[in-house]
Amino acid sequence: MVILLNRAILIGRLTKDVDLRYTPNGTAVASFTLAVDRFRKNADGEKEADFIPIVVWQKQAENCAEYLRKGSLAAVDGRIQVRSYTDKRGDKRYATEVVAEAVRFLDSRKTEGRQSNNQEIGQEVGFSAEDIPF
């Protein structure tokens, strides 16, 4: 038996604020880009990063838009999706992104006059630090 697996686990910082939209039927969808450091430095001894597009749906999308900002540290657990579309010129294009199943906010920040901790927010969006396998 062959088991197929499509799972991505990332920890990085947001490159800009979350973009929250709603589909015509009212479903929330958020997108942001996560800057994730590479394991090794380049030939010049400098750190490099990959910039991974993330898509989040439903209540998690709204939570991300409320609590995450540019520079926020977040963990994402999801699957890689490749989709195709036709651009305005009629050329076929491809987009690769991670569709998040769970997002964990790793920074604590003050919200609405109270100090939120990672545990509270993490419970709202789906998984805890123990779920990160490293």
PDB file of N, CA and C in Angstrom, residues 10-16 32-38 48-54 71-74:
ATOM      1  N   LEU A  10       5.285  25.310   8.459  1.00  0.00           N
ATOM      2  CA  LEU A  10       6.175  26.458   8.296  1.00  0.00           C
ATOM      3  C   LEU A  10       6.120  27.355   9.520  1.00  0.00           C
ATOM      4  N   ILE A  11       7.249  27.966   9.845  1.00  0.00           N
ATOM      5  CA  ILE A  11       7.295  29.010  10.867  1.00  0.00           C
ATOM      6  C   ILE A  11       8.045  30.179  10.251  1.00  0.00           C
ATOM      7  N   GLY A  12       7.433  31.345  10.299  1.00  0.00           N
ATOM      8  CA  GLY A  12       8.066  32.522   9.718  1.00  0.00           C
ATOM      9  C   GLY A  12       7.343  33.785  10.134  1.00  0.00           C
ATOM     10  N   ARG A  13       7.736  34.881   9.494  1.00  0.00           N
ATOM     11  CA  ARG A  13       7.147  36.197   9.798  1.00  0.00           C
ATOM     12  C   ARG A  13       6.377  36.716   8.593  1.00  0.00           C
ATOM     13  N   LEU A  14       5.274  37.393   8.869  1.00  0.00           N
ATOM     14  CA  LEU A  14       4.470  37.965   7.799  1.00  0.00           C
ATOM     15  C   LEU A  14       5.213  39.125   7.145  1.00  0.00           C
ATOM     16  N   THR A  15       5.151  39.180   5.823  1.00  0.00           N
ATOM     17  CA  THR A  15       5.830  40.250   5.090  1.00  0.00           C
ATOM     18  C   THR A  15       4.972  41.503   4.973  1.00  0.00           C
ATOM     19  N   LYS A  16       3.662  41.361   5.176  1.00  0.00           N
ATOM     20  CA  LYS A  16       2.739  42.500   5.183  1.00  0.00           C
ATOM     21  C   LYS A  16       1.479  42.082   5.927  1.00  0.00           C
ATOM     22  N   PHE A  32      -1.748  35.882   2.983  1.00  0.00           N
ATOM     23  CA  PHE A  32      -0.564  36.604   3.432  1.00  0.00           C
ATOM     24  C   PHE A  32       0.657  35.833   2.964  1.00  0.00           C
ATOM     25  N   THR A  33       1.799  36.485   3.047  1.00  0.00           N
ATOM     26  CA  THR A  33       3.048  35.845   2.671  1.00  0.00           C
ATOM     27  C   THR A  33       3.892  35.672   3.915  1.00  0.00           C
ATOM     28  N   LEU A  34       4.442  34.478   4.077  1.00  0.00           N
ATOM     29  CA  LEU A  34       5.281  34.140   5.221  1.00  0.00           C
ATOM     30  C   LEU A  34       6.737  34.068   4.762  1.00  0.00           C
ATOM     31  N   ALA A  35       7.606  34.849   5.386  1.00  0.00           N
ATOM     32  CA  ALA A  35       9.045  34.784   5.114  1.00  0.00           C
ATOM     33  C   ALA A  35       9.639  33.728   6.034  1.00  0.00           C
ATOM     34  N   VAL A  36      10.202  32.679   5.434  1.00  0.00           N
ATOM     35  CA  VAL A  36      10.743  31.550   6.185  1.00  0.00           C
ATOM     36  C   VAL A  36      12.235  31.446   5.901  1.00  0.00           C
ATOM     37  N   ASP A  37      13.057  31.550   6.956  1.00  0.00           N
ATOM     38  CA  ASP A  37      14.512  31.454   6.792  1.00  0.00           C
ATOM     39  C   ASP A  37      14.912  30.089   6.267  1.00  0.00           C
ATOM     40  N   ARG A  38      15.914  30.076   5.414  1.00  0.00           N
ATOM     41  CA  ARG A  38      16.484  28.811   4.957  1.00  0.00           C
ATOM     42  C   ARG A  38      17.433  28.287   6.024  1.00  0.00           C
ATOM     43  N   GLU A  48      19.253  33.622   3.977  1.00  0.00           N
ATOM     44  CA  GLU A  48      18.294  33.783   2.892  1.00  0.00           C
ATOM     45  C   GLU A  48      16.944  33.292   3.381  1.00  0.00           C
ATOM     46  N   ALA A  49      15.899  33.729   2.708  1.00  0.00           N
ATOM     47  CA  ALA A  49      14.549  33.325   3.093  1.00  0.00           C
ATOM     48  C   ALA A  49      13.746  32.991   1.847  1.00  0.00           C
ATOM     49  N   ASP A  50      12.749  32.166   2.056  1.00  0.00           N
ATOM     50  CA  ASP A  50      11.758  31.897   1.025  1.00  0.00           C
ATOM     51  C   ASP A  50      10.491  32.639   1.426  1.00  0.00           C
ATOM     52  N   PHE A  51       9.755  33.121   0.441  1.00  0.00           N
ATOM     53  CA  PHE A  51       8.533  33.882   0.682  1.00  0.00           C
ATOM     54  C   PHE A  51       7.361  33.038   0.176  1.00  0.00           C
ATOM     55  N   ILE A  52       6.629  32.465   1.125  1.00  0.00           N
ATOM     56  CA  ILE A  52       5.617  31.457   0.833  1.00  0.00           C
ATOM     57  C   ILE A  52       4.218  32.078   0.932  1.00  0.00           C
ATOM     58  N   PRO A  53       3.444  32.032  -0.156  1.00  0.00           N
ATOM     59  CA  PRO A  53       2.063  32.528  -0.074  1.00  0.00           C
ATOM     60  C   PRO A  53       1.173  31.550   0.697  1.00  0.00           C
ATOM     61  N   ILE A  54       0.359  32.101   1.597  1.00  0.00           N
ATOM     62  CA  ILE A  54      -0.528  31.321   2.464  1.00  0.00           C
ATOM     63  C   ILE A  54      -1.968  31.766   2.212  1.00  0.00           C
ATOM     64  N   GLY A  71       5.255  41.420  10.182  1.00  0.00           N
ATOM     65  CA  GLY A  71       6.296  41.118  11.157  1.00  0.00           C
ATOM     66  C   GLY A  71       5.898  40.098  12.209  1.00  0.00           C
ATOM     67  N   SER A  72       4.607  39.754  12.299  1.00  0.00           N
ATOM     68  CA  SER A  72       4.161  38.756  13.284  1.00  0.00           C
ATOM     69  C   SER A  72       4.796  37.403  12.995  1.00  0.00           C
ATOM     70  N   LEU A  73       5.136  36.695  14.061  1.00  0.00           N
ATOM     71  CA  LEU A  73       5.670  35.337  13.955  1.00  0.00           C
ATOM     72  C   LEU A  73       4.509  34.364  14.014  1.00  0.00           C
ATOM     73  N   ALA A  74       4.441  33.456  13.020  1.00  0.00           N
ATOM     74  CA  ALA A  74       3.326  32.510  12.960  1.00  0.00           C
ATOM     75  C   ALA A  74       3.812  31.153  12.475  1.00  0.00           C
TER      76      ALA A  74
END
